[in-house]
Structures are given as structure tokens and as C-alpha cells.
Amino acid sequence: MIYESIRIDFNSDEAIYMQLRNQIILGIATSRIQEGDALPSVRQLAGMIGINMHTVNKAYSVLRQEGILSIDRRRGAVIRIDADKLYALEELKEDLQVLLAKAFCKNIEKKEIFQLVEEIYDSYQVSDL
Amino acid sequence: MIYESIRIDFNSDEAIYMQLRNQIILGIATSRIQEGDALPSVRQLAGMIGINMHTVNKAYSVLRQEGILSIDRRRGAVIRIDADKLYALEELKEDLQVLLAKAFCKNIEKKEIFQLVEEIYDSYQVSDL
DNA sequence: AAGTTTGTTACACTCTGAATATAACAGAAG
DNA sequence: CTTCTGTTATATTCAGAGTGTAACAAACTT
């Protein structure tokens, strides 16, 4: 993955460590990061992006807690896609409930949502062919 | 809508005004609040839930900015479902990209997501028959 | 007409979390 | 042995959340 491509919006109301976490997850989904890959060290990535070491560390910690990163002392931070789908599904459902409720308020039809999901999810699928 | 049914988790890391905003949106989607309905005044609702007036006011302000509430001086806060779908679709797409990326990392298949979307969205549809 | 309720705004305060900075430590790698 | 790693600790600044009190004009109630 080209870590220089990571862009942080410092004017955003979203926390930097959350933006970083999201971009890493997106990087995995788009296969720019692959399972087993080692991420840069917290100091390296912090230097690349231009933020503090602890901010990167927090993003890694969140990803580790979510079961996406596995931080090995010798290999560094490694992508680990395991299968704790049970909790992930529960979490996804709660997030979708709020998201779809607003979509419903905006008169966005189910067909349009299906199209969106299809479009986005397929863009993740194709990339590891 | 039974506003006494609104439950705020004070131990949550999510802001109170955001929890309230989400519950109102969910209330609309599940037809517990209907278009044209007038919401309680900021002081009333604050008294019901047991929070400050300004917190309720902030939730209303967010909903107003999202084009869901229309605050009229004489009629109070009224549900207004208008059609600025263009921006709503863009926003939904960005949120879905992150959400589905994590789902992809968790090996949640597209079929499972479709089932979730169908289940949730239908629970909104049926309620206004 | 008088009193009440409304949304709105303003100011001040506490508290939490985000982000940064600096520093130190043990373990692994060169 | 030196360098780099993750990790932890302490401290600071800053923004936002939440609450409290107060005031105002407009609208409603009686």
C-alpha cells in the first residue's frame, strides 16, 4: 500500500485516529493492503503523515481491538482477518439501523440502497482477482 | 410517539444529543413519529428525559440542518421529510463505504448484508400500512 | 390585557477526550 | 553495541459535550 496516499482532513470533525483507522480498513477492502502484510511502525507512519506517534498508535490499538490488526513484536503490525463474525454482525446491524432509518426519512428507496451496496461491495471484491 | 420510551445511555461514549437524534430518526422510520407531527418543546423533552434544555436543542438543530425537522415558531418542531436526496445519497455512500469495508474485512458476505438491509428496511416499510 | 410558553441567544463553568510533546523502558534486529 | 520496535507514563493545550442561569421577543392561553 502506498501509505503516502493516506490523506488526513485536519479540518474534519472526525478524529484523526478514526480517519486513519477508516482508511486502513478501506485499504484492506480494496486490497491495497493484504492479509499478512506488515504495516509501518507507529513512528514511521506518523512521520509520513505528519502527525504524532500516539495518534497512529491509537488507530492501531482500535484496529487491534476490532480484531483486524495483530501486533507482533518481531513482525510489527500485521493484518489479521479472523472470523469473529458474530460480534461484527451485531455491530453492523446496529449501525445499519440508524443509517437506513435516515435513508428512509430521505425517501431513499430500498432499490437504491441495494444498488449502492452492490456497487461498493463489488469494488472490494474485484480487486483481489 | 411515546417520548417516555426514549432511553439515553449515559455510560455510552456516544454524545447524548446524537443518541437523541438517532432515536428520533428511528422513530420516524418506524412511524412512531409521522410527517407533520409536532415534537415536544426543548424544555418539555429535556424534562422528560432528564437532561439539559440545550442538549435537546442541539439534537433539534442537527435534525434541522439535516432537513428532517422544520422548526416553526407557532407550531413548534415539525417533522419535515423533504427531498434533498442528492446530498443524502452522497452521505449515505460515504458512510456505507467504511461500514462495508469493515464487513468485508470480517468476511461478511454480500448475501448477508443484503439480508440485513432487507430485514431492517422492511421493518420500516411495514409500519405505515 | 396579563401571564405563560415558545425558540433563541449569550455567558460561564466543569469535564472528557483528542492531539501533541517528551521521556523512559525492555525486547528484537542490525 | 547501537538502533528500532512497541509500550507506558506524565504533562500540556485545545475543542467539544453537558449543564446552569439568564434574558429576549414572539406566540399562545386564559
XYZ file of N, CA and C in Angstrom, chain A residues 21-22 24-26 28-31 66-68 80-85 87-89 91-110 112-122 124-125 128, chain B residues 21-22 24-26 28-31 66-68 80-85 88-89 91-110 112-122 124-125 127-128:
330
model
N -7.900 4.987 10.927
C -8.474 3.647 11.065
C -9.364 3.312 9.874
N -10.195 4.268 9.459
C -11.089 4.036 8.331
C -10.313 3.800 7.037
N -7.339 2.637 6.670
C -6.670 1.336 6.694
C -7.669 0.230 6.379
N -8.860 0.331 6.967
C -9.908 -0.648 6.673
C -10.279 -0.602 5.194
N -10.389 0.599 4.655
C -10.680 0.743 3.225
C -9.542 0.176 2.393
N -7.627 -2.281 3.169
C -7.724 -3.739 3.184
C -8.816 -4.206 2.229
N -9.963 -3.537 2.288
C -11.105 -3.935 1.461
C -10.781 -3.786 -0.022
N -9.969 -2.793 -0.349
C -9.615 -2.578 -1.753
C -8.314 -3.281 -2.112
N -7.864 -4.141 -1.188
C -6.683 -4.970 -1.436
C -5.411 -4.176 -1.640
N -10.452 -4.422 17.361
C -11.501 -4.878 16.453
C -11.122 -6.194 15.781
N -9.942 -6.684 16.109
C -9.544 -7.975 15.566
C -9.070 -7.915 14.135
N -8.654 -6.746 13.688
C -8.207 -6.600 12.309
C -6.695 -6.570 12.234
N -4.643 -9.098 10.213
C -5.130 -10.405 10.591
C -6.654 -10.419 10.462
N -7.106 -11.062 9.428
C -8.546 -11.120 9.200
C -9.073 -12.408 9.788
N -9.533 -12.360 10.992
C -10.082 -13.560 11.600
C -11.589 -13.543 11.494
N -12.218 -14.459 12.164
C -13.650 -14.637 11.930
C -14.456 -14.554 13.211
N -14.486 -13.377 13.810
C -15.427 -13.179 14.893
C -16.640 -12.454 14.325
N -17.260 -13.149 13.382
C -18.361 -12.556 12.637
C -19.568 -12.275 13.523
N -19.960 -10.969 16.549
C -19.997 -9.614 17.101
C -20.014 -8.583 15.984
N -19.264 -8.864 14.926
C -19.209 -7.925 13.799
C -20.584 -7.754 13.166
N -21.341 -8.832 13.095
C -22.686 -8.763 12.515
C -23.618 -7.945 13.399
N -22.775 -5.578 15.417
C -22.353 -4.179 15.309
C -22.817 -3.571 13.992
N -22.663 -4.354 12.928
C -23.084 -3.882 11.606
C -24.578 -3.607 11.586
N -25.329 -4.456 12.254
C -26.775 -4.304 12.269
C -27.184 -3.001 12.964
N -26.547 -2.729 14.094
C -26.882 -1.502 14.820
C -26.544 -0.257 14.002
N -25.397 -0.287 13.351
C -25.011 0.864 12.530
C -25.956 1.034 11.345
N -26.329 -0.092 10.749
C -27.215 -0.037 9.586
C -28.601 0.462 9.979
N -29.045 0.128 11.169
C -30.380 0.560 11.600
C -30.504 2.082 11.584
N -29.483 2.747 12.114
C -29.516 4.209 12.131
C -29.347 4.769 10.724
N -28.404 4.172 10.000
C -28.098 4.667 8.656
C -29.302 4.528 7.730
N -29.951 3.376 7.774
C -31.095 3.130 6.897
C -32.320 3.910 7.352
N -32.394 4.193 8.654
C -33.511 4.997 9.150
C -33.460 6.397 8.546
N -32.269 6.950 8.481
C -32.147 8.276 7.882
C -32.410 8.207 6.384
N -31.912 7.157 5.754
C -32.174 6.982 4.327
C -33.672 6.897 4.077
N -34.373 6.208 4.965
C -35.819 6.089 4.854
C -36.487 7.448 5.004
N -35.976 8.253 5.932
C -36.519 9.600 6.113
C -36.319 10.445 4.867
N -35.269 10.163 4.138
C -34.944 10.930 2.941
C -35.572 10.335 1.685
N -36.507 9.418 1.907
C -37.230 8.802 0.790
C -36.314 8.065 -0.176
N -35.219 7.569 0.339
C -34.341 6.738 -0.485
C -34.892 5.321 -0.491
N -35.164 4.820 -1.677
C -35.837 3.529 -1.779
C -34.862 2.373 -1.559
N -35.439 1.249 -1.244
C -34.643 0.059 -0.965
C -33.813 -0.330 -2.183
N -32.486 1.612 -4.338
C -31.314 2.476 -4.429
C -30.231 2.034 -3.457
N -30.648 1.592 -2.276
C -29.674 1.128 -1.280
C -29.002 -0.152 -1.754
N -29.797 -1.034 -2.333
C -29.219 -2.268 -2.870
C -28.184 -1.961 -3.942
N -28.515 -0.991 -4.783
C -27.573 -0.606 -5.834
C -26.273 -0.089 -5.238
N -26.406 0.727 -4.195
C -25.221 1.284 -3.528
C -24.369 0.171 -2.913
N -25.032 -0.710 -2.177
C -24.312 -1.804 -1.528
C -23.604 -2.661 -2.572
N -24.313 -2.945 -3.629
C -23.754 -3.766 -4.706
C -22.522 -3.092 -5.301
N -22.683 -1.824 -5.602
C -21.592 -1.058 -6.221
C -20.353 -1.019 -5.327
N -20.573 -0.713 -4.063
C -19.443 -0.595 -3.129
C -18.798 -1.948 -2.867
N -19.641 -2.923 -2.566
C -19.098 -4.230 -2.194
C -18.358 -4.882 -3.365
N -18.885 -4.689 -4.561
C -18.221 -5.246 -5.739
C -16.864 -4.601 -5.968
N -14.868 -3.883 -3.805
C -13.936 -4.558 -2.913
C -13.617 -5.954 -3.439
N -14.633 -6.596 -3.963
C -14.482 -7.970 -4.431
C -13.494 -8.095 -5.587
N -9.268 -8.373 -5.616
C -8.340 -9.457 -5.292
C -8.488 -10.625 -6.262
N -30.817 12.286 18.623
C -31.028 12.472 17.186
C -31.300 11.138 16.511
N -30.536 10.112 16.852
C -30.714 8.792 16.249
C -32.074 8.200 16.599
N -34.803 9.752 17.339
C -35.872 10.464 16.640
C -35.966 9.985 15.198
N -34.793 9.829 14.561
C -34.776 9.316 13.191
C -35.364 7.917 13.134
N -34.990 7.094 14.100
C -35.552 5.737 14.169
C -37.054 5.801 14.412
N -39.080 8.100 13.394
C -39.738 8.451 12.139
C -39.811 7.243 11.214
N -38.683 6.517 11.138
C -38.629 5.365 10.233
C -39.614 4.276 10.649
N -39.830 4.151 11.940
C -40.755 3.131 12.423
C -42.159 3.683 12.616
N -42.368 4.909 12.083
C -43.698 5.543 12.072
C -44.239 5.819 13.460
N -30.132 18.779 8.940
C -30.210 17.620 8.051
C -31.498 17.636 7.233
N -32.320 18.645 7.469
C -33.535 18.772 6.669
C -34.637 17.834 7.098
N -34.582 17.361 8.327
C -35.600 16.428 8.805
C -36.610 17.139 9.685
N -40.371 17.200 8.930
C -40.477 17.636 7.543
C -39.569 16.746 6.695
N -40.214 15.846 5.968
C -39.446 14.949 5.116
C -39.422 15.515 3.702
N -38.426 16.269 3.407
C -38.339 16.813 2.062
C -37.410 15.961 1.214
N -37.070 16.442 0.082
C -36.371 15.593 -0.879
C -35.049 16.198 -1.328
N -34.119 16.332 -0.400
C -32.769 16.670 -0.823
C -31.964 15.379 -0.871
N -32.451 14.491 -1.730
C -31.874 13.146 -1.808
C -30.445 13.171 -2.329
N -28.121 13.535 0.511
C -28.326 12.391 1.403
C -27.717 11.124 0.819
N -27.808 10.991 -0.495
C -27.244 9.815 -1.151
C -25.719 9.824 -1.072
N -23.913 11.259 1.185
C -23.532 10.998 2.564
C -23.682 9.518 2.902
N -24.792 8.962 2.450
C -25.030 7.540 2.698
C -23.945 6.690 2.073
N -23.504 7.094 0.901
C -22.477 6.314 0.199
C -21.161 6.317 0.978
N -20.789 7.489 1.480
C -19.537 7.573 2.241
C -19.591 6.734 3.509
N -20.730 6.787 4.190
C -20.867 6.002 5.416
C -20.844 4.508 5.105
N -21.509 4.153 4.006
C -21.572 2.735 3.636
C -20.204 2.202 3.233
N -19.394 3.057 2.611
C -18.074 2.608 2.180
C -17.240 2.118 3.354
N -17.251 2.884 4.436
C -16.488 2.473 5.614
C -17.122 1.258 6.274
N -18.450 1.304 6.391
C -19.166 0.217 7.062
C -18.984 -1.111 6.333
N -19.103 -1.075 5.003
C -18.985 -2.304 4.224
C -17.542 -2.768 4.132
N -16.607 -1.815 4.216
C -15.193 -2.191 4.194
C -14.865 -3.043 5.409
N -15.391 -2.646 6.559
C -15.138 -3.443 7.757
C -15.851 -4.788 7.665
N -17.068 -4.758 7.131
C -17.797 -6.007 6.949
C -17.018 -6.946 6.042
N -16.399 -6.369 5.020
C -15.585 -7.163 4.099
C -14.382 -7.747 4.826
N -13.780 -6.953 5.705
C -12.635 -7.436 6.486
C -13.045 -8.589 7.383
N -14.287 -8.585 7.789
C -14.780 -9.614 8.697
C -15.378 -10.797 7.961
N -15.129 -10.838 6.654
C -15.607 -11.945 5.823
C -17.127 -12.075 5.825
N -17.792 -10.952 6.017
C -19.245 -10.971 5.903
C -19.613 -10.867 4.429
N -20.357 -11.831 3.957
C -20.652 -11.913 2.525
C -21.746 -10.924 2.126
N -21.765 -10.651 0.843
C -22.727 -9.697 0.310
C -24.156 -10.163 0.569
N -25.253 -11.780 3.062
C -25.616 -11.499 4.459
C -25.994 -10.037 4.637
N -25.269 -9.162 3.936
C -25.571 -7.732 4.030
C -26.927 -7.431 3.413
N -27.191 -8.051 2.287
C -28.493 -7.861 1.650
C -29.612 -8.295 2.583
N -29.388 -9.410 3.256
C -30.411 -9.896 4.192
C -30.639 -8.891 5.317
N -29.541 -8.330 5.798
C -29.643 -7.347 6.874
C -30.417 -6.115 6.414
N -30.008 -5.594 5.255
C -30.658 -4.396 4.720
C -32.147 -4.660 4.506
N -32.444 -5.818 3.946
C -33.843 -6.177 3.682
C -34.635 -6.237 4.985
N -34.054 -6.905 5.958
C -34.733 -7.065 7.247
C -35.003 -5.718 7.916
N -33.976 -4.871 7.937
C -34.117 -3.575 8.608
C -35.063 -2.663 7.847
N -34.846 -2.577 6.549
C -35.646 -1.636 5.761
C -37.119 -2.042 5.747
N -37.375 -3.341 5.687
C -38.760 -3.806 5.700
C -39.444 -3.483 7.025
N -39.146 -0.905 8.554
C -39.586 0.485 8.443
C -40.788 0.595 7.510
N -40.748 -0.166 6.433
C -41.798 -0.100 5.424
C -43.159 -0.504 5.975
N -44.533 -0.483 8.726
C -45.199 0.204 9.822
C -46.119 1.327 9.379
N -46.074 1.713 8.106
C -47.005 2.756 7.697
C -48.071 2.206 6.751
